[in-house]
Amino acid sequence: MTSATDKNASTVDAIVVGAGFAGLYMTHRLRGLGLSVRTIEAGSGVGGTWYWNRYPGARCDTESMQYSFSFSPELQQEWHWPEKFSAQPDILKYANHVADRFDLRRNITFNTLVTSAVYDEGDDRWAIRTNTGEDIRARFCIMATGCLSNARVPDFKGLSDFKGTTYHTGHWPHEGVDFTGKRVAVIGTGSSGIQSIPEIAKQAAHVTVFQRTPNYSIPARNHPMTPDHEQLWKSDYDARREMQRQSRTGIVNNLNDVSAMAVSDADRQNQYTSRWATGGTTFMASFNDLVTNKESNDTAAEFVRQRIAELVRDPDVAARLTPRDYPIGTKRICADTHYFETFNRDNVTLVDIREAPIEELVTGGIVAGGKTYNVDSIVFATGFDALTGALLKVDIKGRGGESLRVKWEAGPRAYLGLATAGFPNLFMITGPGSPSVLSNMIVSIEQHVDWLTDCIGHMRARQLHVIEPTREAEDAWVEHVNRAANRTLYPRAASWYMGANIPGKPRVFMPYIGGVGRYRQECADIAAKDYEGFRLAPSSRAGAFQAAD
Ligand code: NA7
């Protein structure tokens, strides 16, 4: 019999890949169910995204009181967040606290990568191999590998010729980096670039920012947590958590549930002005149709463009920082602290690589538009192979040796974004086809983990040991996800939601935009109808589930 405390066990009920928030909570719930669990984590500690992304200025753009677990009333009451929007070190501290408080480390093997997972049809188990040469067998294989965890450095010509230091924001050195006196290039102006550029500019001798696409960003207006705000949430946490679960994005954002076109120009301007003054990405909740109606969207986009023109002193630089060719919100909107103002500093230069493309990297720097920019360091804030990248990094083979990489060649296909036909007992937490990155990740993680825990509990109670979606149910779900996306403006942007940042990746809108509340209901309905769209098979032998201690 395998013990839940034995992290060296080679046969377990469930293997969880990843010890970020999804992996931690999944481990906790499976153990609560009495299953033996092994959790395999590439890093040397817990926290996932918040373990890896340690770049200067890294901060969550969902408010702290909402970006935290709800499953333990004690945890949510006792934890104190120091700021309105949490900085990465505080979120990592919280992840570590959760791991300790619920004694999860005893299940986790750190510094280990899962390299392959192969379904053994003879035994109805997954055979998992790690880069340390270990083989583990498990009935359930649960991928808690994160949506933005496969960091990517573009394949620039001459990449290895550069002799200075290079960093990727998603793989930042744990000891930090001192840029004092250095000439630094930052490539990329997504969330990571927008958060790190102001911090790097305070320290470095000079920063040259290489921008491919200008971004819409709203001032975060972060501040220390006020006792009143903390109390407001803590005194009413149950009701507020429920509001999060039923909302569109998993965030209580005071959605102004009216079209931007249904109000007067003055009222519309007041709404934007007030949201801009409050700060944060809930700016997008100013009206209910900003991502579905282009005319409405234009009004919000124009408001932000005007603010950029006010914030940036040099009109040419302001023009280059101004997004014009995609609707606001259709690439992930950013929240910043003095991003646009940073371009007023004497030690910051903007290079628009649409006008002056990066030609190559050379020993001393970057050549763009025929000009050489000599730098000591390059920061790649170039993002991730989002949603599918971390899943497909593992060589996953299902029934008949079918490869997930091959199955998903034309884009991901998953029923509910949770499971995929031909791969029994393989689950993805916040996988493609679920709200995932369009939502407050912790709310979506909890919903998936809870649903899955119920599902596995249901199987155990009925002596069922194999679950797998049907191809028909999966096709219908993928169609539903596509239809939902096509009702919005999202497909109009070349975003990582669409796989557009990776050369050769299929252009498919990957997350489900139907909304967190609606998706939760859809998942609940399917479970209530005896897991409609899934095929469940009985246990081939007695004692299919091992007991944990
Ligand atoms: P993002 O949002 O994917 O941003 C990456 C940035 O890097 C973006 O500005 C890209 O321009 C740019 N990029 C990517 N490839 C290249 C090449 N080849 N040349 C020049 N510039 C390039 O990643 P982040 O890490 O900032 O944020 C990811 C998420 O983490 C964020 O949305 C939050 O959810 C948290 P592009 O826009 O593709 O033209």
Coordinates of C-alpha atoms in Angstrom, one line a residue, residues 156-472:
F156 CA 16.9 36.2 -33.2
K157 CA 19.8 35.9 -35.6
G158 CA 23.1 36.0 -33.8
L159 CA 21.5 35.3 -30.4
S160 CA 24.5 33.4 -29.2
D161 CA 26.9 36.0 -30.5
F162 CA 25.9 38.6 -27.8
K163 CA 28.5 38.6 -25.1
G164 CA 26.7 40.6 -22.4
T165 CA 24.3 39.1 -19.9
T166 CA 20.8 38.0 -20.9
Y167 CA 17.7 37.4 -18.8
H168 CA 14.1 36.4 -19.5
T169 CA 11.5 37.9 -17.2
G170 CA 9.9 34.5 -16.7
H171 CA 13.2 33.0 -15.5
W172 CA 14.6 35.7 -13.4
P173 CA 17.7 34.9 -11.2
H174 CA 16.7 34.3 -7.6
E175 CA 19.4 36.5 -6.3
G176 CA 18.2 39.5 -8.3
V177 CA 20.1 41.6 -10.8
D178 CA 21.9 44.9 -10.2
F179 CA 21.7 47.1 -13.3
T180 CA 23.5 50.0 -11.7
G181 CA 25.6 51.7 -14.3
K182 CA 24.6 49.3 -17.0
R183 CA 23.2 49.9 -20.5
V184 CA 20.1 47.6 -20.7
A185 CA 17.9 46.6 -23.6
V186 CA 14.4 45.4 -22.9
I187 CA 12.7 43.6 -25.8
G188 CA 8.9 43.3 -25.3
T189 CA 6.2 45.6 -24.0
G190 CA 3.6 43.1 -22.7
S191 CA 2.8 43.0 -19.0
S192 CA 6.3 41.9 -17.9
G193 CA 8.0 44.7 -20.0
I194 CA 5.5 47.3 -18.8
Q195 CA 6.0 46.4 -15.1
S196 CA 9.8 46.0 -15.3
I197 CA 10.9 48.9 -17.5
P198 CA 10.1 51.6 -14.9
E199 CA 12.0 49.7 -12.2
I200 CA 15.0 49.0 -14.4
A201 CA 15.1 52.6 -15.6
K202 CA 15.5 53.8 -12.0
Q203 CA 18.7 51.8 -11.7
A204 CA 20.4 51.5 -15.1
A205 CA 22.6 54.0 -16.8
H206 CA 20.4 53.7 -19.9
V207 CA 17.4 51.6 -21.0
T208 CA 16.6 51.0 -24.7
V209 CA 13.1 49.6 -25.1
F210 CA 12.4 47.6 -28.3
Q211 CA 8.7 47.7 -28.9
R212 CA 6.9 45.6 -31.5
T213 CA 3.3 46.4 -30.5
P214 CA 2.3 49.3 -28.3
N215 CA 0.0 48.2 -25.4
Y216 CA -3.0 49.7 -23.6
S217 CA -2.1 50.1 -20.0
I218 CA -4.1 51.5 -17.1
P219 CA -2.3 53.0 -14.0
A220 CA -2.6 50.4 -11.2
R221 CA -2.6 53.1 -8.4
N222 CA -1.3 50.5 -6.0
H223 CA -1.1 51.5 -2.4
P224 CA -0.7 49.8 1.0
M225 CA -3.7 47.8 2.1
T226 CA -6.0 49.9 4.2
P227 CA -7.6 48.3 7.3
D228 CA -11.0 49.4 6.1
H229 CA -10.7 47.6 2.7
E230 CA -9.3 44.5 4.3
Q231 CA -12.1 44.4 6.8
L232 CA -14.7 45.1 4.2
W233 CA -13.7 41.8 2.5
K234 CA -13.0 39.8 5.6
S235 CA -16.3 40.6 7.2
D236 CA -18.2 39.5 4.1
Y237 CA -15.9 37.0 2.5
D238 CA -18.4 34.2 1.8
A239 CA -20.8 36.4 -0.1
R240 CA -17.9 38.1 -2.0
R241 CA -16.3 34.8 -3.0
E242 CA -19.7 33.7 -4.3
M243 CA -19.9 36.9 -6.4
Q244 CA -16.5 36.1 -7.8
R245 CA -17.5 32.6 -8.7
Q246 CA -20.7 33.8 -10.5
S247 CA -19.1 36.7 -12.3
R248 CA -17.8 36.9 -15.8
T249 CA -14.1 37.2 -15.0
G250 CA -13.8 35.8 -11.4
I251 CA -13.3 39.3 -10.2
V252 CA -15.8 41.6 -8.4
N253 CA -15.2 44.6 -10.6
N254 CA -18.4 46.5 -10.2
L255 CA -19.3 45.9 -13.8
N256 CA -21.3 48.9 -15.1
D257 CA -24.0 46.7 -16.8
V258 CA -24.9 49.0 -19.7
S259 CA -23.6 49.6 -23.2
A260 CA -21.1 52.4 -23.7
M261 CA -23.4 53.5 -26.5
A262 CA -26.4 53.8 -24.3
V263 CA -25.1 56.7 -22.3
S264 CA -24.4 60.4 -23.1
D265 CA -20.9 61.4 -24.1
A266 CA -20.4 63.2 -20.7
D267 CA -21.5 60.2 -18.7
R268 CA -19.3 57.9 -20.7
Q269 CA -16.3 60.2 -20.1
N270 CA -17.1 60.4 -16.4
Q271 CA -17.2 56.6 -16.2
Y272 CA -13.8 56.3 -17.8
T273 CA -12.3 59.1 -15.8
S274 CA -13.5 57.6 -12.6
R275 CA -12.1 54.1 -13.4
W276 CA -8.8 55.6 -14.6
A277 CA -8.6 57.5 -11.3
T278 CA -9.3 54.3 -9.2
G279 CA -6.8 52.4 -11.3
G280 CA -6.4 48.8 -12.5
T281 CA -7.7 46.6 -15.3
T282 CA -11.3 46.8 -14.0
F283 CA -11.3 49.8 -16.4
M284 CA -12.6 47.2 -18.9
A285 CA -15.7 46.9 -16.7
S286 CA -16.7 50.5 -17.4
F287 CA -19.4 49.2 -19.8
N288 CA -20.7 45.7 -20.6
D289 CA -19.9 45.7 -24.3
L290 CA -16.4 46.9 -24.6
V291 CA -15.1 43.5 -25.9
T292 CA -18.1 42.8 -28.1
N293 CA -19.0 46.1 -29.7
K294 CA -16.4 47.9 -31.8
E295 CA -18.0 51.3 -31.5
S296 CA -18.1 51.0 -27.7
N297 CA -14.6 49.7 -27.7
D298 CA -13.4 52.7 -29.7
T299 CA -14.5 55.1 -27.1
A300 CA -12.5 53.3 -24.3
A301 CA -9.5 53.0 -26.6
E302 CA -9.6 56.6 -27.5
F303 CA -9.8 57.6 -23.8
V304 CA -6.6 55.7 -23.1
R305 CA -4.9 57.2 -26.2
Q306 CA -5.6 60.7 -24.9
R307 CA -4.1 59.8 -21.5
I308 CA -0.9 58.6 -23.2
A309 CA -0.7 61.8 -25.1
E310 CA -0.9 63.7 -21.8
L311 CA 1.5 61.5 -19.9
V312 CA 4.4 61.4 -22.5
R313 CA 6.1 64.8 -23.2
D314 CA 7.6 64.1 -26.6
P315 CA 4.7 63.8 -29.1
D316 CA 6.7 61.5 -31.4
V317 CA 7.4 59.1 -28.6
A318 CA 3.8 59.3 -27.4
A319 CA 2.6 58.5 -30.9
R320 CA 4.8 55.4 -31.1
L321 CA 3.6 54.3 -27.7
T322 CA -0.1 54.6 -28.7
P323 CA -1.9 51.5 -29.8
R324 CA -4.1 52.0 -32.8
D325 CA -4.5 48.8 -34.7
Y326 CA -6.4 46.5 -32.4
P327 CA -9.3 46.9 -30.0
I328 CA -8.5 47.7 -26.3
G329 CA -8.6 44.5 -24.2
T330 CA -8.2 42.1 -27.0
K331 CA -4.5 41.7 -26.1
R332 CA -4.2 41.3 -22.4
I333 CA -4.6 44.8 -20.9
C334 CA -1.8 45.9 -18.6
A335 CA -1.8 47.7 -15.2
D336 CA 1.3 49.8 -14.7
T337 CA 3.1 52.1 -12.3
H338 CA 4.5 55.1 -14.2
Y339 CA 5.1 53.2 -17.4
F340 CA 4.3 55.9 -19.9
E341 CA 6.0 58.6 -17.7
T342 CA 9.2 56.5 -17.8
F343 CA 9.6 57.5 -21.4
N344 CA 10.1 61.1 -20.2
R345 CA 13.3 60.1 -18.5
D346 CA 16.6 61.1 -20.2
N347 CA 18.0 57.6 -19.8
V348 CA 15.2 55.8 -21.7
T349 CA 15.0 55.4 -25.4
L350 CA 12.1 53.8 -27.4
V351 CA 12.9 51.9 -30.6
D352 CA 9.8 51.0 -32.6
I353 CA 10.8 47.7 -34.3
R354 CA 8.0 47.9 -36.7
E355 CA 9.8 50.9 -38.2
A356 CA 13.3 49.6 -37.5
P357 CA 13.1 45.7 -37.2
I358 CA 15.7 43.9 -35.1
E359 CA 18.1 42.5 -37.7
E360 CA 20.5 40.6 -35.5
L361 CA 22.3 40.4 -32.2
V362 CA 26.0 41.1 -32.3
T363 CA 28.8 40.8 -29.7
G364 CA 28.1 44.2 -28.1
G365 CA 24.4 44.7 -28.7
I366 CA 21.4 44.8 -31.0
V367 CA 21.2 45.9 -34.6
A368 CA 17.8 47.4 -35.6
G369 CA 16.9 49.4 -38.6
G370 CA 20.6 49.5 -39.6
K371 CA 21.7 51.1 -36.3
T372 CA 23.7 49.3 -33.6
Y373 CA 22.5 49.7 -30.0
N374 CA 25.4 48.8 -27.7
V375 CA 24.2 47.3 -24.4
D376 CA 25.6 45.4 -21.5
S377 CA 22.5 43.4 -20.8
I378 CA 19.4 42.2 -22.7
V379 CA 16.1 41.5 -20.9
F380 CA 13.8 39.4 -22.9
A381 CA 10.2 40.3 -21.9
T382 CA 9.0 38.3 -24.8
G383 CA 6.4 36.2 -23.2
F384 CA 5.4 32.5 -23.3
D385 CA 4.2 29.7 -25.5
A386 CA 0.9 30.2 -23.7
L387 CA -1.8 27.6 -22.7
T388 CA -0.5 24.7 -24.7
G389 CA 3.3 25.2 -24.4
A390 CA 3.9 23.6 -21.0
L391 CA 1.5 20.7 -21.7
L392 CA 3.1 19.8 -25.0
K393 CA 6.6 20.1 -23.6
V394 CA 5.7 16.7 -22.0
D395 CA 5.6 13.9 -24.5
I396 CA 2.1 12.7 -23.8
K397 CA 0.8 9.6 -25.5
G398 CA -2.8 8.2 -25.0
R399 CA -4.7 5.3 -26.3
G400 CA -3.0 3.4 -29.2
G401 CA 0.1 5.6 -28.7
E402 CA -1.6 8.7 -30.0
S403 CA 0.5 11.7 -29.4
L404 CA -1.1 14.8 -27.9
R405 CA 1.4 16.9 -29.9
V406 CA 0.0 15.4 -33.1
K407 CA -3.6 15.5 -32.0
W408 CA -3.3 19.2 -31.2
E409 CA -1.3 20.1 -34.3
A410 CA -4.1 22.3 -35.7
G411 CA -4.9 23.7 -32.2
P412 CA -5.9 22.4 -28.8
R413 CA -9.0 20.2 -28.5
A414 CA -10.3 19.5 -25.0
Y415 CA -13.7 18.9 -23.5
L416 CA -14.5 21.7 -21.0
G417 CA -10.7 22.5 -21.3
L418 CA -10.3 19.7 -18.7
A419 CA -9.8 16.5 -20.6
T420 CA -9.2 15.3 -24.2
A421 CA -10.6 12.3 -26.1
G422 CA -8.2 9.4 -26.4
F423 CA -6.3 10.3 -23.2
P424 CA -8.2 8.6 -20.4
N425 CA -7.8 9.9 -16.8
L426 CA -5.6 12.8 -18.0
F427 CA -6.8 16.1 -16.7
M428 CA -5.6 19.7 -17.3
I429 CA -6.2 22.4 -14.7
T430 CA -7.3 25.6 -16.5
G431 CA -6.5 24.0 -19.8
P432 CA -7.3 25.5 -23.3
G433 CA -11.1 25.7 -23.7
S434 CA -11.7 26.8 -20.2
P435 CA -11.9 30.5 -18.9
S436 CA -8.3 30.2 -17.6
V437 CA -6.3 33.3 -18.6
L438 CA -9.5 35.4 -19.2
S439 CA -10.3 35.0 -15.5
N440 CA -8.9 35.4 -12.0
M441 CA -6.7 32.3 -12.1
I442 CA -7.2 31.3 -8.5
V443 CA -11.0 31.3 -8.9
S444 CA -10.8 29.1 -12.0
I445 CA -8.2 26.8 -10.4
E446 CA -10.5 26.2 -7.4
Q447 CA -13.4 25.5 -9.7
H448 CA -11.5 22.9 -11.8
V449 CA -9.9 21.3 -8.7
D450 CA -13.2 21.0 -6.9
W451 CA -15.0 19.7 -9.9
L452 CA -12.3 17.1 -10.5
T453 CA -12.2 16.1 -6.9
D454 CA -16.0 15.5 -7.0
C455 CA -15.6 13.5 -10.2
I456 CA -12.9 11.3 -8.8
G457 CA -14.9 10.8 -5.6
H458 CA -17.9 9.9 -7.7
M459 CA -15.8 7.3 -9.7
R460 CA -14.5 5.8 -6.5
A461 CA -17.9 5.5 -4.9
R462 CA -19.1 3.6 -8.0
Q463 CA -16.0 1.5 -8.6
L464 CA -15.3 3.2 -11.9
H465 CA -11.8 3.6 -12.9
V466 CA -11.6 5.1 -16.3
I467 CA -13.0 8.4 -17.6
E468 CA -12.6 9.9 -21.0
P469 CA -14.5 12.5 -23.1
T470 CA -16.2 11.3 -26.3
R471 CA -14.9 12.8 -29.5
E472 CA -18.5 14.1 -30.2

